[in-house]
CSV table of C-alpha atoms (C1' of nucleotides) in Angstrom, one decimal:
chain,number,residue,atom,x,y,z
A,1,UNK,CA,21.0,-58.0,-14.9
A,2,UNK,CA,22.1,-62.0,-15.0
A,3,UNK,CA,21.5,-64.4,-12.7
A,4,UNK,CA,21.8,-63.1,-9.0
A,5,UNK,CA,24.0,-65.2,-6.3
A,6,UNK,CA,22.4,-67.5,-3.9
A,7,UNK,CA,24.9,-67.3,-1.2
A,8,UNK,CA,25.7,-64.5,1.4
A,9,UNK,CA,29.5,-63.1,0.2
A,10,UNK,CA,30.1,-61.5,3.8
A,11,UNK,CA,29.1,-65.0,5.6
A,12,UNK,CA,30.9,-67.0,3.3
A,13,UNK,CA,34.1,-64.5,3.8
A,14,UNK,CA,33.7,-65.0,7.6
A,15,UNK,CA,33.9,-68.9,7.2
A,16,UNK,CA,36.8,-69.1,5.0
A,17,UNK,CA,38.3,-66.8,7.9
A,18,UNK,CA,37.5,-69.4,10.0
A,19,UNK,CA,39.3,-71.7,8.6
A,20,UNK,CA,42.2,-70.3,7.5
A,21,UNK,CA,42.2,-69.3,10.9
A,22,UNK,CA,42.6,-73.1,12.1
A,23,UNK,CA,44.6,-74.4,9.2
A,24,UNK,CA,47.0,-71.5,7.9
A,25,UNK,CA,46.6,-70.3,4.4
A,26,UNK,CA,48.8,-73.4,2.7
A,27,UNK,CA,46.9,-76.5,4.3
A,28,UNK,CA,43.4,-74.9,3.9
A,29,UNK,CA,43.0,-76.4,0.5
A,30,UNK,CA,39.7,-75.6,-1.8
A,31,UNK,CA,38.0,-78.5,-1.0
A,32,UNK,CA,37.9,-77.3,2.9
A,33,UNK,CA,36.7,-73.9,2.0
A,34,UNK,CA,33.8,-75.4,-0.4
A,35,UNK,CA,33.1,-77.6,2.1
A,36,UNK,CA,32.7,-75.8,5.2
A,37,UNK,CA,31.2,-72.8,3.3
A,38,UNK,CA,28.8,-74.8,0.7
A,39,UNK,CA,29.8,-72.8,-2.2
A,40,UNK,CA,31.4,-74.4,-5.2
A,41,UNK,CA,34.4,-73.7,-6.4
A,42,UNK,CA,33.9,-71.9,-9.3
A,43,UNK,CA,31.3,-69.5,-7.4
A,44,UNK,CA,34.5,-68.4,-4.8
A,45,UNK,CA,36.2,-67.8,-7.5
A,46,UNK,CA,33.3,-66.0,-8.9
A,47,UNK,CA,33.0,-64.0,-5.9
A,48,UNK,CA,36.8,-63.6,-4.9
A,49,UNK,CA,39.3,-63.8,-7.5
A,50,UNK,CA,41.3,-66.9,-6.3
A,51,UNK,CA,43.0,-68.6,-3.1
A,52,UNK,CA,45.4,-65.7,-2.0
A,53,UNK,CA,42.9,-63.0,-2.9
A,54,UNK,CA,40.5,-64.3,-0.8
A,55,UNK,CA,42.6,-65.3,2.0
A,56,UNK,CA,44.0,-61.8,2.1
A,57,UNK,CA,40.3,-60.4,2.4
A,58,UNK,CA,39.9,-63.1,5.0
A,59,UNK,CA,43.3,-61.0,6.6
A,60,UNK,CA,41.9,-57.9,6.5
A,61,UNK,CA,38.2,-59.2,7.7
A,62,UNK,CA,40.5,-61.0,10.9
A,63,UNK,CA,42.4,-57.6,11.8
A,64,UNK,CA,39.2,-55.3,11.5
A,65,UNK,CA,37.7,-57.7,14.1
A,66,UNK,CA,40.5,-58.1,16.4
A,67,UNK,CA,40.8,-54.0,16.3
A,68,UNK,CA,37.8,-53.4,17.1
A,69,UNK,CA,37.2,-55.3,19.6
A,70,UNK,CA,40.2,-54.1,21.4
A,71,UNK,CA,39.1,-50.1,21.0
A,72,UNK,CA,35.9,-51.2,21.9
A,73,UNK,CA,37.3,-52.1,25.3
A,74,UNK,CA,39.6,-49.6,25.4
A,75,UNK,CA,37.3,-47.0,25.1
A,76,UNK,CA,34.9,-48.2,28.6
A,77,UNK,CA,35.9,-46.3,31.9
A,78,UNK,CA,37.4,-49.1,33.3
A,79,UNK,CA,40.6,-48.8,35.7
A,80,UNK,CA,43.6,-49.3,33.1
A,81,UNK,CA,45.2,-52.4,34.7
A,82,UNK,CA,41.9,-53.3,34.6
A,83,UNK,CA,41.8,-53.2,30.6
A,84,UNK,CA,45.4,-54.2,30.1
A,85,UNK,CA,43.9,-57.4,32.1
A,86,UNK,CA,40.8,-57.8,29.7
A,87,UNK,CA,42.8,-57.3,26.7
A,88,UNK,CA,44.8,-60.5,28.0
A,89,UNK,CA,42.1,-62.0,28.6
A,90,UNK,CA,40.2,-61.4,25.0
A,91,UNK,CA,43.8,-62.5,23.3
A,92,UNK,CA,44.2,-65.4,25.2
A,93,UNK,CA,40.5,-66.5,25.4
A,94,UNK,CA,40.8,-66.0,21.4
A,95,UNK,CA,44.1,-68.2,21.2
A,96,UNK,CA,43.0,-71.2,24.0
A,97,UNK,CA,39.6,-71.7,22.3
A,98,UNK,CA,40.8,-74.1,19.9
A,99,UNK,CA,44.0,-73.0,19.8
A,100,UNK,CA,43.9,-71.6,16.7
A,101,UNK,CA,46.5,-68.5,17.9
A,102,UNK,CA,45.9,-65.2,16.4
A,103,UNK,CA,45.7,-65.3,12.9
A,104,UNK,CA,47.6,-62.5,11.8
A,105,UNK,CA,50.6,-63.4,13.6
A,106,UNK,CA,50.1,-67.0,12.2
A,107,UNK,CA,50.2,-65.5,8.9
A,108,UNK,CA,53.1,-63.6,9.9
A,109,UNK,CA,55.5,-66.7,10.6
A,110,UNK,CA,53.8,-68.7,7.6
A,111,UNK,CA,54.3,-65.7,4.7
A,112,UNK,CA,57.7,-64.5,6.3
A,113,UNK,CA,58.6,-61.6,4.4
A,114,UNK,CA,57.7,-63.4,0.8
A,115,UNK,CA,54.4,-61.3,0.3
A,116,UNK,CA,54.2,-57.4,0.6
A,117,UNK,CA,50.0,-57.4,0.8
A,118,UNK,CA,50.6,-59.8,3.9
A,119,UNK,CA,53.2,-58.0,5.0
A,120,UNK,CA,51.4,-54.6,5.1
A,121,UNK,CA,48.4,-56.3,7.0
A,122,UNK,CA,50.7,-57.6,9.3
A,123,UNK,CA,52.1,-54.4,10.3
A,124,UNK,CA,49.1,-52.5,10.4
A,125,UNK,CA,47.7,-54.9,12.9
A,126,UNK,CA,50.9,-54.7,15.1
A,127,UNK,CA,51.1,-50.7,15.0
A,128,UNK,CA,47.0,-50.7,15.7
A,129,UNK,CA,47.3,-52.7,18.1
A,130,UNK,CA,50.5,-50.7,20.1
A,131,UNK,CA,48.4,-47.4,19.2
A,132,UNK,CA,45.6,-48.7,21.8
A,133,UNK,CA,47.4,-50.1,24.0
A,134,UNK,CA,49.4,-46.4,24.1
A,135,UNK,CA,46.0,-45.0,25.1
A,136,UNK,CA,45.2,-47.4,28.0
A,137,UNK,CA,49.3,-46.9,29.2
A,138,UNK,CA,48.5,-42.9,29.0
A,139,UNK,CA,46.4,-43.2,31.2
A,140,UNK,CA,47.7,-45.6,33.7
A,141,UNK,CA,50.9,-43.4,33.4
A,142,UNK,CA,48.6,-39.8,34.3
A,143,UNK,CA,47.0,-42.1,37.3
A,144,UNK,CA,50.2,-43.4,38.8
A,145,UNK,CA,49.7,-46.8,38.4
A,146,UNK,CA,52.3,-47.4,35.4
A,147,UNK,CA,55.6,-46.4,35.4
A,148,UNK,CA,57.2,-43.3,33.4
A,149,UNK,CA,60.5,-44.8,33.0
A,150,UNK,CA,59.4,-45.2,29.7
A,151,UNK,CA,57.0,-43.7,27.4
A,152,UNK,CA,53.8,-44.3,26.3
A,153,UNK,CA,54.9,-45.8,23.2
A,154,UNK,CA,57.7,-47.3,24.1
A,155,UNK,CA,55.7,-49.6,27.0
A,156,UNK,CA,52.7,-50.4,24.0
A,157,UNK,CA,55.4,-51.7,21.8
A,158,UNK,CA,56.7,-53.5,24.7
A,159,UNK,CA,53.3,-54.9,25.8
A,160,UNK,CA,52.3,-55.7,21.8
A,161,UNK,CA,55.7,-57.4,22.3
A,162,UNK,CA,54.2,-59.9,25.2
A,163,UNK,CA,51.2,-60.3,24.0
A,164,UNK,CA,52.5,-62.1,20.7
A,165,UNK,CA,54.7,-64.4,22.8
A,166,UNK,CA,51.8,-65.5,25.0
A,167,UNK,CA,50.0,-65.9,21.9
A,168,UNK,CA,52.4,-68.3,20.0
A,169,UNK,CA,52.6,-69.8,23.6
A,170,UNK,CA,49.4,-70.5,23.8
A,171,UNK,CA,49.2,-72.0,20.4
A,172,UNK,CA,52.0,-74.1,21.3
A,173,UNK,CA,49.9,-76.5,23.6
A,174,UNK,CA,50.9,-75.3,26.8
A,175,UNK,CA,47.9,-74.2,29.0
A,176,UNK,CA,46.0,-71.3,29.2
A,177,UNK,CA,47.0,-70.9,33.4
A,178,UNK,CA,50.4,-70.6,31.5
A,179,UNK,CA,49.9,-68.2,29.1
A,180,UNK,CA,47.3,-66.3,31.8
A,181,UNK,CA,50.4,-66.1,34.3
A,182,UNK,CA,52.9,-64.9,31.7
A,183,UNK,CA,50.7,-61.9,31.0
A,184,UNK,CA,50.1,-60.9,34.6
A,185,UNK,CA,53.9,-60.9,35.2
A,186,UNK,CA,54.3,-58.5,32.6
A,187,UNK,CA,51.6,-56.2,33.4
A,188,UNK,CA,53.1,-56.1,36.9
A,189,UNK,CA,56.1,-55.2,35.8
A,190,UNK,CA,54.6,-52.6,34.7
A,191,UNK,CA,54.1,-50.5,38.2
A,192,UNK,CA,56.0,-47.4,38.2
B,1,UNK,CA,79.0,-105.5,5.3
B,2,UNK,CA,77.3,-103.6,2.2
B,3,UNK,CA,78.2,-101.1,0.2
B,4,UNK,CA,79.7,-98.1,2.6
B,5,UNK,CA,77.5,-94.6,2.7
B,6,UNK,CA,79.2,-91.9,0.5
B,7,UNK,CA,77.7,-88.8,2.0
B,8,UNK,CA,77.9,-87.4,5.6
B,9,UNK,CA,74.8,-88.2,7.2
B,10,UNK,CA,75.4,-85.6,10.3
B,11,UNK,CA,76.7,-83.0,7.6
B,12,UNK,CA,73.3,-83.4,5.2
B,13,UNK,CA,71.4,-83.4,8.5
B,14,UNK,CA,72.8,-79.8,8.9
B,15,UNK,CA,71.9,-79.2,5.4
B,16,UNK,CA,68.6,-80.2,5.8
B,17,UNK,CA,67.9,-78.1,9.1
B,18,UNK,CA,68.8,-74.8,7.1
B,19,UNK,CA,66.3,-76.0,4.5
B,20,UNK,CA,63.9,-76.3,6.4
B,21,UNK,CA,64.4,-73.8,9.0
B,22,UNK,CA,64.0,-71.2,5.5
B,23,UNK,CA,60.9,-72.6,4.2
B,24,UNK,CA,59.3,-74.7,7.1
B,25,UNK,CA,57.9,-78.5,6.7
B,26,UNK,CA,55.6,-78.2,4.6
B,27,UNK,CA,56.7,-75.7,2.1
B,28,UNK,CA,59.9,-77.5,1.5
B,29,UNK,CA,59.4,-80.2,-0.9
B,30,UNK,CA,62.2,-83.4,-0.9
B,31,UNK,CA,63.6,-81.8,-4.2
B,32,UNK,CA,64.5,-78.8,-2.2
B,33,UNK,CA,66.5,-81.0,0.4
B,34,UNK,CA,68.5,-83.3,-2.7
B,35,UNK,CA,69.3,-79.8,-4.4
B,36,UNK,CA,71.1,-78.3,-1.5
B,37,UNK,CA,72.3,-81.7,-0.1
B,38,UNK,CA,73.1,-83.1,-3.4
B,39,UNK,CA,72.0,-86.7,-1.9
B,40,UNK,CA,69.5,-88.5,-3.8
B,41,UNK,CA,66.5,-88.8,-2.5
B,42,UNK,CA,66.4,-92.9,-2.4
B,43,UNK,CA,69.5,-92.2,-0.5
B,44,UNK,CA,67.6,-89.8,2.1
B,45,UNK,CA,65.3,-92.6,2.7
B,46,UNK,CA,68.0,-94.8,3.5
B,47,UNK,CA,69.4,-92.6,6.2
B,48,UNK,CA,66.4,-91.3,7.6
B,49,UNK,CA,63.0,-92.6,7.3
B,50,UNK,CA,60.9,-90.5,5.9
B,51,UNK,CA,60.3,-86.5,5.9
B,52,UNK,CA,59.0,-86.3,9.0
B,53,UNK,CA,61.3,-88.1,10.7
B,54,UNK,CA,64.2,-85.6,9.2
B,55,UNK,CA,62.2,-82.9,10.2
B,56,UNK,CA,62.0,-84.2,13.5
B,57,UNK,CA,65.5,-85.0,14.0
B,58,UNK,CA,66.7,-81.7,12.6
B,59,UNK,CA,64.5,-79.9,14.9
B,60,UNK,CA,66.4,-81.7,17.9
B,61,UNK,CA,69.6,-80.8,16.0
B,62,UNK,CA,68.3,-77.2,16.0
B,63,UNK,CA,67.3,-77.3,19.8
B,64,UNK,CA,70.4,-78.6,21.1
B,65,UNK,CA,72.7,-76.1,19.0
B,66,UNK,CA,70.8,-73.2,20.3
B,67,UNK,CA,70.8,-74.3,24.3
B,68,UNK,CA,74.0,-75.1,23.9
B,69,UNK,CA,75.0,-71.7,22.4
B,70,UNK,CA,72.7,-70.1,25.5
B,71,UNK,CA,74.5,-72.3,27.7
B,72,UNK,CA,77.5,-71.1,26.9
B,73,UNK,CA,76.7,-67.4,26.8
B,74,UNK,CA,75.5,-68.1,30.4
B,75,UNK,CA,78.1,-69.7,31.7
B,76,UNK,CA,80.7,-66.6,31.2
B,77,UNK,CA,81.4,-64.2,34.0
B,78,UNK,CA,79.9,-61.3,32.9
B,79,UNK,CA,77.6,-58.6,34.5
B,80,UNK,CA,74.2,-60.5,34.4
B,81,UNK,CA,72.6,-57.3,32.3
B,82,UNK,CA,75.0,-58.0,29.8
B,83,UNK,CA,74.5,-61.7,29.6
B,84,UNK,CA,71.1,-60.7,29.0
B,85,UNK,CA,71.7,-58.5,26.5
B,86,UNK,CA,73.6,-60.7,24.8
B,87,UNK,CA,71.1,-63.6,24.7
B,88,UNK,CA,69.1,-60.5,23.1
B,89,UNK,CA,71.7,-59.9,20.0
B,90,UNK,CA,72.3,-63.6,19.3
B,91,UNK,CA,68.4,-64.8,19.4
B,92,UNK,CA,68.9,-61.6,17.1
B,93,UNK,CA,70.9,-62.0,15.0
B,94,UNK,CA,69.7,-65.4,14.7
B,95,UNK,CA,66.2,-64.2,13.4
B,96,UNK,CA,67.2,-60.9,11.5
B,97,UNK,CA,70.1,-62.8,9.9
B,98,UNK,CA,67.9,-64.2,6.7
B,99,UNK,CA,64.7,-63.3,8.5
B,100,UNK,CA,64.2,-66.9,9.1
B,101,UNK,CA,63.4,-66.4,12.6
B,102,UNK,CA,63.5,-69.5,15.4
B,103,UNK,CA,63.2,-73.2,13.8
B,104,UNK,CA,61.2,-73.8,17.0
B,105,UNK,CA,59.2,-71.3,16.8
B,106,UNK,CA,58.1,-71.8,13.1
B,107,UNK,CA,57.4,-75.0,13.6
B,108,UNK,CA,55.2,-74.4,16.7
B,109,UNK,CA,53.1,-72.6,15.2
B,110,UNK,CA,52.9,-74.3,11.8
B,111,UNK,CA,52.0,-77.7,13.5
B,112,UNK,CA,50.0,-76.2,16.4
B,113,UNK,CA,49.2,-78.9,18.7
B,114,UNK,CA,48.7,-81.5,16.1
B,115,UNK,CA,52.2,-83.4,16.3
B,116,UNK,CA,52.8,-85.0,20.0
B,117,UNK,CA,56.2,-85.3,19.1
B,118,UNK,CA,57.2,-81.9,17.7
B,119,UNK,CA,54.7,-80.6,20.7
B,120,UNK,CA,57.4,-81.9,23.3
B,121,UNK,CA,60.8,-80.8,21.1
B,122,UNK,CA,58.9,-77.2,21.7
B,123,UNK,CA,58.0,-77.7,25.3
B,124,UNK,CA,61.9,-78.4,26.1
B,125,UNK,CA,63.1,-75.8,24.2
B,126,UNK,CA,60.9,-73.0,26.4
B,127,UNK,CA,61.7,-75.0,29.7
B,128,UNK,CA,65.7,-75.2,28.5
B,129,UNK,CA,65.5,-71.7,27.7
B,130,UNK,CA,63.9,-70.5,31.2
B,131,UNK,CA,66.1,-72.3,33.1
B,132,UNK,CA,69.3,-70.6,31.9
B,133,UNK,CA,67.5,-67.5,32.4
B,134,UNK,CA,66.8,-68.0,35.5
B,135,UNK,CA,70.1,-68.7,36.3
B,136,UNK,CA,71.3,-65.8,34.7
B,137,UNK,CA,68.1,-63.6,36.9
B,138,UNK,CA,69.5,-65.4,40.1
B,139,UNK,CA,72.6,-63.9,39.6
B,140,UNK,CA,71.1,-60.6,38.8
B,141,UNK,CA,69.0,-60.4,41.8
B,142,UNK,CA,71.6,-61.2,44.4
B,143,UNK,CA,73.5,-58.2,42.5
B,144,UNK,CA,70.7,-56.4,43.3
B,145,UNK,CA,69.9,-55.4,39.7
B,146,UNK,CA,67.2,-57.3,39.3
B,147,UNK,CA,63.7,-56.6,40.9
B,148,UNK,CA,62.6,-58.9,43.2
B,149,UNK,CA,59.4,-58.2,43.3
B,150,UNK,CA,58.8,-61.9,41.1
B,151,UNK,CA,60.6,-64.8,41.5
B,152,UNK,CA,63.3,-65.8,39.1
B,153,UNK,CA,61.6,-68.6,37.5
B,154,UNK,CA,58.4,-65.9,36.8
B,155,UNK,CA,60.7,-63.2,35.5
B,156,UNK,CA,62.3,-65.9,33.5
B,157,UNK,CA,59.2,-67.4,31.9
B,158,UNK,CA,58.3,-63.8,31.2
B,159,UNK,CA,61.5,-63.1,29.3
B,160,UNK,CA,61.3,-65.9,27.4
B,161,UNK,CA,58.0,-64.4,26.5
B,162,UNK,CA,59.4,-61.9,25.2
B,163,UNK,CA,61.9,-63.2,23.1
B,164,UNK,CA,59.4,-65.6,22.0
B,165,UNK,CA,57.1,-61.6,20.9
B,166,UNK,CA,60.7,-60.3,19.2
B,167,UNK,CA,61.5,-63.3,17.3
B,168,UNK,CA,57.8,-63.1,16.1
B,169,UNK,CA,58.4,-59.5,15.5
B,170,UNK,CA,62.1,-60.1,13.6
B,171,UNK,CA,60.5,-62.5,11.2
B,172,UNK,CA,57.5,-60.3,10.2
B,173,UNK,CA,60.1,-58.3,8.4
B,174,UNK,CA,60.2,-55.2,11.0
B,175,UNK,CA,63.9,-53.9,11.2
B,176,UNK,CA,66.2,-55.4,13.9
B,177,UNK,CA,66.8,-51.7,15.2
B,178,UNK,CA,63.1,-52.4,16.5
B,179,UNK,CA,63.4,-55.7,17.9
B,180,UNK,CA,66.3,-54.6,19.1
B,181,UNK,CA,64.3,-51.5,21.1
B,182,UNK,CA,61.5,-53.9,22.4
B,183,UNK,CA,64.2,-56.0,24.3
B,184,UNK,CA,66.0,-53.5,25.8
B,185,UNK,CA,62.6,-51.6,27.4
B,186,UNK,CA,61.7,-55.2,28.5
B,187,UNK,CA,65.5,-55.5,30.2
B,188,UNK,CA,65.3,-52.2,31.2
B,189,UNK,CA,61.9,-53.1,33.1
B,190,UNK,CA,63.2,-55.9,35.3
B,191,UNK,CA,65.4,-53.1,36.9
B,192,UNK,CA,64.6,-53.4,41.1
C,1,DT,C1',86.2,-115.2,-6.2
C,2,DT,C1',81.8,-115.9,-4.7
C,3,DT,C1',78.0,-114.4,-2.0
C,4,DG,C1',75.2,-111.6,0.7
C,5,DT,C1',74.1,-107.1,2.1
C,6,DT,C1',73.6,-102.3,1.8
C,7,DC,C1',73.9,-98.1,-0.9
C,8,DT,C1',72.9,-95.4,-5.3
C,9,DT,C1',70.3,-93.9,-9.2
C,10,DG,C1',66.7,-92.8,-12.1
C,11,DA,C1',62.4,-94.1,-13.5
C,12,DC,C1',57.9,-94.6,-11.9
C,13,DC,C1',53.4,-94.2,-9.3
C,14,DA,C1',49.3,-92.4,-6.8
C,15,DT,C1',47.3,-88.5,-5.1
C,16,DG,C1',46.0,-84.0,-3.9
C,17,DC,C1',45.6,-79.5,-5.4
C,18,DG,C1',44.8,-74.8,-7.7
C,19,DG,C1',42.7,-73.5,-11.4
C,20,DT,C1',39.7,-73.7,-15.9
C,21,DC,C1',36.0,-75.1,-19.2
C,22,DA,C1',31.6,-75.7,-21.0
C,23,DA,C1',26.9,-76.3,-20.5
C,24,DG,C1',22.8,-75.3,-18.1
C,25,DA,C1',19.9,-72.3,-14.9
C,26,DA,C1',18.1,-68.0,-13.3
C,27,DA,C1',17.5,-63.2,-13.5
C,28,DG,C1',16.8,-58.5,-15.9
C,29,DT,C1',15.7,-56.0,-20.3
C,30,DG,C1',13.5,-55.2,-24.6
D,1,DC,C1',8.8,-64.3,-25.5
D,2,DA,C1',13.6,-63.6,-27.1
D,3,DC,C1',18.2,-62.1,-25.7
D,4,DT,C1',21.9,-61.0,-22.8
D,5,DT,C1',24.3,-61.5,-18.8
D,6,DT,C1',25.8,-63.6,-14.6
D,7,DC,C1',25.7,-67.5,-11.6
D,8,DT,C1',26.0,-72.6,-10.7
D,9,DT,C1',27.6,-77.2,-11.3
D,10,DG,C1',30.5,-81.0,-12.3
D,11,DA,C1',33.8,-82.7,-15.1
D,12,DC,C1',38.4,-81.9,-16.4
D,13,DC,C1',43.5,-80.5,-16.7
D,14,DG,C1',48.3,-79.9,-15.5
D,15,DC,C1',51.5,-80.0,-12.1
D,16,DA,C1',54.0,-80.8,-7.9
D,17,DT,C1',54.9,-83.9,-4.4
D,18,DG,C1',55.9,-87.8,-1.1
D,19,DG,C1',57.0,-92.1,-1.6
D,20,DT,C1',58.4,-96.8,-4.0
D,21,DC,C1',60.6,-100.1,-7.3
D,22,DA,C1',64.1,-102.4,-9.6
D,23,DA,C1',68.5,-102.8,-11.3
D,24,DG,C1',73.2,-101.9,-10.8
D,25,DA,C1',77.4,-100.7,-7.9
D,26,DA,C1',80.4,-101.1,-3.9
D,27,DC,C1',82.0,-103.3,0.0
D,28,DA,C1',82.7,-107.2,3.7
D,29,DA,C1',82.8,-112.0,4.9
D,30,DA,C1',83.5,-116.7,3.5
DNA sequence: TTTGTTCTTGACCATGCGGTCAAGAAAGTG
DNA sequence: CACTTTCTTGACCGCATGGTCAAGAACAAA
C-alpha cells in the first residue's frame, strides 16, 4: 500500500556509481547525484538512507561488477598470458576511458583507514581479485609458462600489486601506451 | 620596510605539508592549517596566496624531500638488492608510519587530471623516481643480479609501478608485513 | 619623530552543502 | 468513497568553509 515509486532504484544506484566513480565520494555533492539521476533529494533519501549509505551500495554495486567481469574472463579457455593480457586490458580500458581510475582503489586513498564499511569493501575487492588471478597463475604455472619460484598466491598478490599501480598511473594523466607497457613488463617477468 | 614577519614561513610550510599530506586538499579546511601552525589565517594569505597555492608549494616541498632522501639511499655503495630493498622499507615506512601513504600519490588521485599544475609535480616525481632506479638496476645488471631480459629504464618504470601498487596497498590499512611481502616477490622477480 | 609600508588579528561575508520539513499526490484497502 | 500509507516536490535550516575587510601594531627610511 501507499504511493508506489516512479523511478527504477537499481538504475538510479548505477548512475550515482557513475558518478562517484568520476568525482570521489566528497566532491560528488547531492545536487550532482539529483541531477544526473533525476530523482529528488528527498526520494534518494527515500530510497537509500543518506550520502554515505548510498555511496557504500554504490561500492559494493562497483566491486560486484569489476569481479565479475574478471571471473567471467577467467573462466574462458584461453592461453593464461593470454588472460593475464585481457585482464590488463579490461583494467586499463576501465581506467583510460575517462580516467576515472578504478573506483575502489579511489575510495581506498580518499577513506584511508577512517571507515571500516569502506575498509572491508576495499579488502574484499583486493583479495577477490588475487583469488582469480591465483587461478589463471595455476595454470600458467601447470603449463610452464609462469615461473614456480613463487607460488600461486604469492605471484596474484604480486600481480594485484601491478595492477593498482598501473591503475593510479593511468589516472594520473599519463597515457594509456604507458600504463599498457608497464603491465606487459610485469607479465613478462613473469616467465619461469 | 614594514612590520617584520613573526613566524617561520619555511617552518609553517612544513607544518602545512603534514596537514595536508593526513587529510588531503580538500578535506583539510584553513582552520586545520592555523591550529597546527598557530599562524592566523590573514597571516597565511600574506605568505602564500591562497590554499591552492600552499598546496602546491608543499607538494614541491614533499617531492624534493623524498628524491632527495632516494638520492641519497642511491648514492651509497651498497649491494644494489639491498639499495633496493631499502628504497622498499623507507617508501614503507613512509606510508605505514601514520598510514598516510605518498603526498604524491594522494594527491594524484584526488585531483585526477584536472589540475595542469599538480599533473606535472606528479609526472616528475615518477620520472625522478625511475631514474634513480634505473641507476640503481644499472648497477644490478652489470653485477649480474639483475635480469637482463628488459632494459633498465623498463624494469625501472615497472618497479616504480610497484611501489606506486604497495603504497596504494599500505594506505588501505593492510599490515606492513604485507606490503612488505609484495615488494620482496617483486625484487625477488627481477632476479636474471 | 613622522611617514609609509607590511604584518597581525578578529570580525565578517557569501556560498555550497547535507539533511529535514510540510504539504500535496498517488496508490492500496475497507 | 473514505482512510491510511508511501512517494514527490520545493522550500527551508544550520553549519562549515574559503576568502576578505578594516583597524591596529611593528618596523624602516626620512
Amino acid at each position: 500500500m501507499g504511493r508506489t515509486r516512479e523511478f527504477d532504484v537499481e538504475r538510479t544506484l548505477h548512475q550515482c556509481m557513475e558518478v562517484f566513480w568520476e568525482k570521489g565520494f566528497q566532491t560528488t555533492c547531492l545536487d550532482d547525484l539529483t541531477e544526473t539521476t533525476g530523482v529528488k533529494k528527498q526520494s534518494l533519501y527515500g530510497a537509500f538512507e543518506n550520502k554515505r549509505a548510498l555511496f557504500l551500495k554504490a561500492l559494493s554495486l562497483y566491486r560486484e561488477q569489476s569481479i565479475s567481469q574478471l571471473e567471467e574472463l577467467a573462466s574462458d579457455e584461453a592461453p593464461p598470458m593470454e588472460q593475464l593480457q585481457a585482464v590488463g586490458n579490461l583494467v586499463l580500458g576501465y581506467t583510460n576511458e575517462n580516467c576515472k581510475g578504478c573506483l575502489i582503489i579511489n575510495t581506498a586513498l580518499e577513506f584511508g583507514s577512517s571507515d571500516e564499511e569502506v575498509l572491508r569493501e576495499v579488502e574484499t575487492m583486493y583479495a577477490e581479485t588475487e583469488r582469480i588471478l591465483s587461478t589463471i597463475i595455476v595454470r600458467g604455472q601447470d603449463q610452464q609458462q609462469i615461473t614456480r619460484r613463487h607460488t600461486a598466491p604469492e605471484l596474484a598478490a604480486h600481480l594485484t600489486n601491478v595492477i593498482r599501480g598501473s591503475q593510479v598511473l593511468a589516472k594520473s594523466g599519463v597515457s594509456a601506451d604507458q600504463s599498457g607497457a608497464v603491465l606487459k613488463t610485469a607479465f613478462s617477468l613473469l616467465a619461469p
